PDB file of C-alpha atoms in Angstrom:
ATOM      1  CA  PRO Z   1      85.798 138.943 102.726  1.00 78.00           C
ATOM      2  CA  ILE Z   2      86.491 137.587  99.220  1.00 92.00           C
ATOM      3  CA  GLU Z   3      83.144 138.871  97.974  1.00 94.00           C
ATOM      4  CA  ILE Z   4      83.895 142.292  99.430  1.00 95.00           C
ATOM      5  CA  LEU Z   5      87.247 142.407  97.622  1.00 95.00           C
ATOM      6  CA  VAL Z   6      85.503 141.504  94.369  1.00 95.00           C
ATOM      7  CA  LEU Z   7      82.506 143.781  94.845  1.00 97.00           C
ATOM      8  CA  VAL Z   8      84.268 147.007  95.957  1.00 96.00           C
ATOM      9  CA  PRO Z   9      85.723 147.689  92.469  1.00 96.00           C
ATOM     10  CA  LEU Z  10      82.367 146.737  90.929  1.00 96.00           C
ATOM     11  CA  PHE Z  11      80.622 149.328  93.092  1.00 96.00           C
ATOM     12  CA  GLU Z  12      83.262 152.014  92.486  1.00 95.00           C
ATOM     13  CA  LYS Z  13      83.701 151.502  88.731  1.00 96.00           C
ATOM     14  CA  ILE Z  14      80.247 150.379  87.576  1.00 96.00           C
ATOM     15  CA  ILE Z  15      77.378 150.680  90.071  1.00 96.00           C
ATOM     16  CA  TYR Z  16      78.025 154.181  91.487  1.00 95.00           C
ATOM     17  CA  PRO Z  17      78.841 155.744  88.070  1.00 95.00           C
ATOM     18  CA  TYR Z  18      75.763 154.092  86.537  1.00 96.00           C
ATOM     19  CA  LEU Z  19      73.503 155.448  89.271  1.00 95.00           C
ATOM     20  CA  GLU Z  20      75.027 158.925  88.958  1.00 94.00           C
ATOM     21  CA  SER Z  21      74.531 158.852  85.176  1.00 95.00           C
ATOM     22  CA  ARG Z  22      70.821 158.196  85.875  1.00 95.00           C
ATOM     23  CA  ASN Z  23      70.680 161.301  88.141  1.00 94.00           C
ATOM     24  CA  PHE Z  24      70.503 159.384  91.432  1.00 91.00           C
ATOM     25  CA  ARG Z  25      72.113 161.417  94.202  1.00 86.00           C
ATOM     26  CA  ILE Z  26      74.078 158.734  96.002  1.00 89.00           C
ATOM     27  CA  THR Z  27      75.671 160.651  98.845  1.00 90.00           C
ATOM     28  CA  HIS Z  28      77.712 158.882 101.489  1.00 92.00           C
ATOM     29  CA  VAL Z  29      74.816 159.106 103.924  1.00 92.00           C
ATOM     30  CA  ARG Z  30      72.375 157.574 101.440  1.00 93.00           C
ATOM     31  CA  ARG Z  31      74.788 154.740 100.677  1.00 96.00           C
ATOM     32  CA  MET Z  32      75.037 153.989 104.369  1.00 96.00           C
ATOM     33  CA  ALA Z  33      71.248 154.032 104.805  1.00 96.00           C
ATOM     34  CA  VAL Z  34      70.802 151.625 101.880  1.00 97.00           C
ATOM     35  CA  GLY Z  35      73.516 149.422 103.384  1.00 97.00           C
ATOM     36  CA  MET Z  36      71.651 149.285 106.698  1.00 97.00           C
ATOM     37  CA  PHE Z  37      68.498 148.289 104.831  1.00 98.00           C
ATOM     38  CA  PHE Z  38      70.442 145.551 103.005  1.00 98.00           C
ATOM     39  CA  THR Z  39      71.763 144.336 106.370  1.00 97.00           C
ATOM     40  CA  SER Z  40      68.208 144.003 107.631  1.00 97.00           C
ATOM     41  CA  ILE Z  41      67.237 142.084 104.480  1.00 97.00           C
ATOM     42  CA  SER Z  42      70.202 139.777 105.009  1.00 97.00           C
ATOM     43  CA  PHE Z  43      69.029 139.013 108.546  1.00 97.00           C
ATOM     44  CA  VAL Z  44      65.515 138.228 107.279  1.00 97.00           C
ATOM     45  CA  VAL Z  45      66.863 135.896 104.572  1.00 97.00           C
ATOM     46  CA  SER Z  46      69.109 134.235 107.165  1.00 96.00           C
ATOM     47  CA  GLY Z  47      66.147 133.780 109.497  1.00 96.00           C
ATOM     48  CA  ILE Z  48      64.087 132.162 106.742  1.00 96.00           C
ATOM     49  CA  LEU Z  49      66.941 129.800 105.900  1.00 95.00           C
ATOM     50  CA  GLU Z  50      67.425 128.974 109.579  1.00 95.00           C
ATOM     51  CA  SER Z  51      63.714 128.135 109.862  1.00 95.00           C
ATOM     52  CA  ALA Z  52      64.051 125.798 106.879  1.00 93.00           C
ATOM     53  CA  ILE Z  53      67.101 124.139 108.429  1.00 93.00           C
ATOM     54  CA  GLU Z  54      65.295 123.618 111.738  1.00 92.00           C
ATOM     55  CA  ALA Z  55      62.188 122.249 109.995  1.00 93.00           C
ATOM     56  CA  ARG Z  56      64.277 119.741 108.044  1.00 92.00           C
ATOM     57  CA  GLU Z  57      66.108 118.667 111.204  1.00 90.00           C
ATOM     58  CA  GLU Z  58      62.800 118.081 113.016  1.00 90.00           C
ATOM     59  CA  ALA Z  59      61.415 116.098 110.071  1.00 90.00           C
ATOM     60  CA  GLY Z  60      64.588 114.047 109.795  1.00 90.00           C
ATOM     61  CA  GLU Z  61      65.105 115.147 106.195  1.00 90.00           C
ATOM     62  CA  GLU Z  62      68.356 115.666 104.355  1.00 89.00           C
ATOM     63  CA  LYS Z  63      70.342 118.751 105.322  1.00 87.00           C
ATOM     64  CA  ILE Z  64      70.285 121.888 103.214  1.00 88.00           C
ATOM     65  CA  SER Z  65      73.357 122.625 101.087  1.00 90.00           C
ATOM     66  CA  VAL Z  66      75.786 125.197 102.427  1.00 90.00           C
ATOM     67  CA  PHE Z  67      75.397 127.067  99.133  1.00 93.00           C
ATOM     68  CA  TRP Z  68      71.965 128.265 100.306  1.00 92.00           C
ATOM     69  CA  GLN Z  69      73.947 130.722 102.466  1.00 93.00           C
ATOM     70  CA  LEU Z  70      75.346 132.537  99.415  1.00 94.00           C
ATOM     71  CA  PRO Z  71      72.382 134.919  98.934  1.00 94.00           C
ATOM     72  CA  GLN Z  72      72.533 136.403 102.437  1.00 94.00           C
ATOM     73  CA  ILE Z  73      76.327 136.451 102.408  1.00 95.00           C
ATOM     74  CA  THR Z  74      76.241 138.389  99.127  1.00 96.00           C
ATOM     75  CA  ILE Z  75      73.597 140.791 100.442  1.00 97.00           C
ATOM     76  CA  LEU Z  76      75.641 141.276 103.613  1.00 96.00           C
ATOM     77  CA  ALA Z  77      78.831 141.864 101.592  1.00 97.00           C
ATOM     78  CA  CYS Z  78      77.042 144.609  99.626  1.00 97.00           C
ATOM     79  CA  ALA Z  79      75.778 146.065 102.909  1.00 97.00           C
ATOM     80  CA  GLU Z  80      79.317 146.000 104.317  1.00 96.00           C
ATOM     81  CA  ILE Z  81      80.558 147.971 101.325  1.00 97.00           C
ATOM     82  CA  LEU Z  82      77.718 150.464 101.589  1.00 97.00           C
ATOM     83  CA  VAL Z  83      78.076 150.990 105.344  1.00 96.00           C
ATOM     84  CA  SER Z  84      81.629 150.301 106.476  1.00 95.00           C
ATOM     85  CA  VAL Z  85      83.651 151.186 103.388  1.00 94.00           C
ATOM     86  CA  THR Z  86      81.523 154.280 102.770  1.00 95.00           C
ATOM     87  CA  GLY Z  87      81.717 155.252 106.454  1.00 93.00           C
ATOM     88  CA  LEU Z  88      85.497 155.063 106.427  1.00 93.00           C
ATOM     89  CA  GLU Z  89      85.621 157.002 103.152  1.00 94.00           C
ATOM     90  CA  TYR Z  90      83.271 159.694 104.491  1.00 92.00           C
ATOM     91  CA  SER Z  91      85.126 159.976 107.799  1.00 91.00           C
ATOM     92  CA  TYR Z  92      88.408 160.432 105.993  1.00 92.00           C
ATOM     93  CA  SER Z  93      87.197 162.837 103.311  1.00 92.00           C
ATOM     94  CA  SER Z  94      85.193 165.105 105.613  1.00 89.00           C
ATOM     95  CA  SER Z  95      87.711 165.474 108.421  1.00 92.00           C
ATOM     96  CA  PRO Z  96      90.342 168.221 108.619  1.00 93.00           C
ATOM     97  CA  GLU Z  97      93.832 167.225 107.493  1.00 93.00           C
ATOM     98  CA  SER Z  98      95.245 167.423 111.024  1.00 95.00           C
ATOM     99  CA  MET Z  99      92.510 165.179 112.451  1.00 95.00           C
ATOM    100  CA  LYS Z 100      92.113 162.430 109.826  1.00 94.00           C
ATOM    101  CA  ALA Z 101      93.794 159.704 111.900  1.00 94.00           C
ATOM    102  CA  PHE Z 102      91.872 160.725 115.025  1.00 96.00           C
ATOM    103  CA  VAL Z 103      88.502 160.746 113.243  1.00 94.00           C
ATOM    104  CA  LEU Z 104      89.167 157.339 111.673  1.00 94.00           C
ATOM    105  CA  ALA Z 105      90.213 156.005 115.083  1.00 95.00           C
ATOM    106  CA  LEU Z 106      86.927 157.270 116.559  1.00 95.00           C
ATOM    107  CA  TYR Z 107      85.005 155.648 113.709  1.00 93.00           C
ATOM    108  CA  LEU Z 108      86.701 152.308 114.339  1.00 94.00           C
ATOM    109  CA  LEU Z 109      86.223 152.710 118.108  1.00 96.00           C
ATOM    110  CA  THR Z 110      82.465 153.120 117.666  1.00 94.00           C
ATOM    111  CA  THR Z 111      82.478 150.024 115.453  1.00 93.00           C
ATOM    112  CA  SER Z 112      84.281 148.016 118.128  1.00 96.00           C
ATOM    113  CA  ILE Z 113      81.893 149.251 120.842  1.00 97.00           C
ATOM    114  CA  GLY Z 114      78.965 148.190 118.650  1.00 92.00           C
ATOM    115  CA  ASP Z 115      80.555 144.765 118.165  1.00 94.00           C
ATOM    116  CA  LEU Z 116      81.058 144.442 121.918  1.00 96.00           C
ATOM    117  CA  LEU Z 117      77.442 145.397 122.645  1.00 94.00           C
ATOM    118  CA  GLY Z 118      76.249 142.963 119.971  1.00 90.00           C
ATOM    119  CA  GLY Z 119      78.285 140.197 121.595  1.00 93.00           C
ATOM    120  CA  VAL Z 120      76.834 140.983 125.014  1.00 94.00           C
ATOM    121  CA  LEU Z 121      73.315 141.009 123.569  1.00 90.00           C
ATOM    122  CA  TYR Z 122      73.888 137.730 121.729  1.00 89.00           C
ATOM    123  CA  SER Z 123      75.366 135.940 124.744  1.00 93.00           C
ATOM    124  CA  SER Z 124      72.671 137.136 127.137  1.00 92.00           C
ATOM    125  CA  VAL Z 125      69.260 137.956 125.650  1.00 87.00           C
ATOM    126  CA  PHE Z 126      69.583 136.016 122.402  1.00 90.00           C
ATOM    127  CA  ALA Z 127      71.138 132.950 124.065  1.00 90.00           C
ATOM    128  CA  THR Z 128      67.699 131.741 125.160  1.00 91.00           C
ATOM    129  CA  LEU Z 129      65.903 132.451 121.867  1.00 92.00           C
ATOM    130  CA  ASN Z 130      65.471 130.274 118.805  1.00 93.00           C
ATOM    131  CA  ARG Z 131      68.135 131.123 116.172  1.00 93.00           C
ATOM    132  CA  ALA Z 132      65.569 132.063 113.511  1.00 95.00           C
ATOM    133  CA  ILE Z 133      63.762 134.376 115.938  1.00 94.00           C
ATOM    134  CA  THR Z 134      67.113 135.909 116.903  1.00 95.00           C
ATOM    135  CA  LEU Z 135      67.882 136.672 113.250  1.00 95.00           C
ATOM    136  CA  HIS Z 136      64.458 138.238 112.664  1.00 96.00           C
ATOM    137  CA  LEU Z 137      64.868 140.278 115.851  1.00 95.00           C
ATOM    138  CA  CYS Z 138      68.262 141.486 114.592  1.00 94.00           C
ATOM    139  CA  ALA Z 139      66.572 142.547 111.335  1.00 97.00           C
ATOM    140  CA  PHE Z 140      64.039 144.561 113.326  1.00 96.00           C
ATOM    141  CA  ILE Z 141      66.757 146.153 115.468  1.00 94.00           C
ATOM    142  CA  MET Z 142      68.669 147.105 112.306  1.00 96.00           C
ATOM    143  CA  LEU Z 143      65.543 148.772 110.907  1.00 97.00           C
ATOM    144  CA  LEU Z 144      65.182 150.741 114.158  1.00 97.00           C
ATOM    145  CA  ASN Z 145      68.839 151.712 113.831  1.00 96.00           C
ATOM    146  CA  LEU Z 146      68.201 152.775 110.229  1.00 97.00           C
ATOM    147  CA  PHE Z 147      65.342 155.071 111.263  1.00 97.00           C
ATOM    148  CA  CYS Z 148      67.513 156.638 113.990  1.00 97.00           C
ATOM    149  CA  PHE Z 149      70.328 157.065 111.455  1.00 96.00           C
ATOM    150  CA  ILE Z 150      67.992 158.758 108.973  1.00 95.00           C
ATOM    151  CA  GLY Z 151      66.811 161.171 111.667  1.00 95.00           C
ATOM    152  CA  VAL Z 152      70.351 162.098 112.693  1.00 94.00           C
ATOM    153  CA  ALA Z 153      71.474 162.319 109.049  1.00 91.00           C
ATOM    154  CA  ARG Z 154      68.649 164.730 108.182  1.00 90.00           C
ATOM    155  CA  TRP Z 155      69.491 166.896 111.163  1.00 91.00           C
ATOM    156  CA  TYR Z 156      73.194 166.849 110.187  1.00 85.00           C
ATOM    157  CA  GLU Z 157      72.547 167.652 106.519  1.00 81.00           C
ATOM    158  CA  ASN Z 158      70.184 170.488 107.477  1.00 81.00           C
ATOM    159  CA  SER Z 159      72.780 171.954 109.845  1.00 81.00           C
ATOM    160  CA  ILE Z 160      75.386 171.886 107.042  1.00 75.00           C
ATOM    161  CA  VAL Z 161      72.982 173.592 104.612  1.00 69.00           C
ATOM    162  CA  GLN Z 162      72.176 176.287 107.190  1.00 74.00           C
ATOM    163  CA  LYS Z 163      75.891 176.766 107.899  1.00 72.00           C
ATOM    164  CA  ASP Z 164      76.603 177.149 104.178  1.00 71.00           C
ATOM    165  CA  GLU Z 165      73.729 179.642 103.772  1.00 73.00           C
ATOM    166  CA  ASN Z 166      74.998 181.699 106.723  1.00 76.00           C
ATOM    167  CA  GLU Z 167      78.519 181.774 105.298  1.00 74.00           C
ATOM    168  CA  GLY Z 168      77.355 182.528 101.731  1.00 62.00           C
TER     169      GLY Z 168
END
C-alpha cells in the first residue's frame, strides 16, 4: 500500500505525460491490459523466488533476505495502479452522472467476487500444489485473463466506434 501511495502521483504526473508526449496512446483499456501483464510477471518472479527459498531450505542453507520480495511487490504495485486505479477511474468517468455510484459499486462487487473465487481456488485446488507451481499457474491464469480482456476490449471499442459513426 505504501508503494501504491508513492507511485500513483509518479504515474499521473510523470509516466503518463511522458508516454503521451512520445505519442503513445495510453487509453484506460491499454493501461489495464499492461497492468494484467505486469501482474503475470509479478507471479513469475514470485515463483522463481519461492523456488530459490525451497531449494535453500532443502540444502540447509541460510535463508534469503526478505528484501528479495521488493521486486515483485513493486511490479505488483505498478500493476495495481494500472488495473485497479485505472478501472475505478474509467468506471467513474464513463458512467452517466446519475449512475456513477451504482457503476462503481458494480465494479467493486466484481472485484470482491474475483477475490472470493481466488480464495476458493487457493484453498481447494492450490492447497495440494507446491507454492512455486501455484505462483506460476497463477501467472498463466492471469495471461489467459489478459487475452480474454483484450478480446472483450476490442469488441467494446469497435462497438463504440460504430456507434459514433452511426451518430455522426
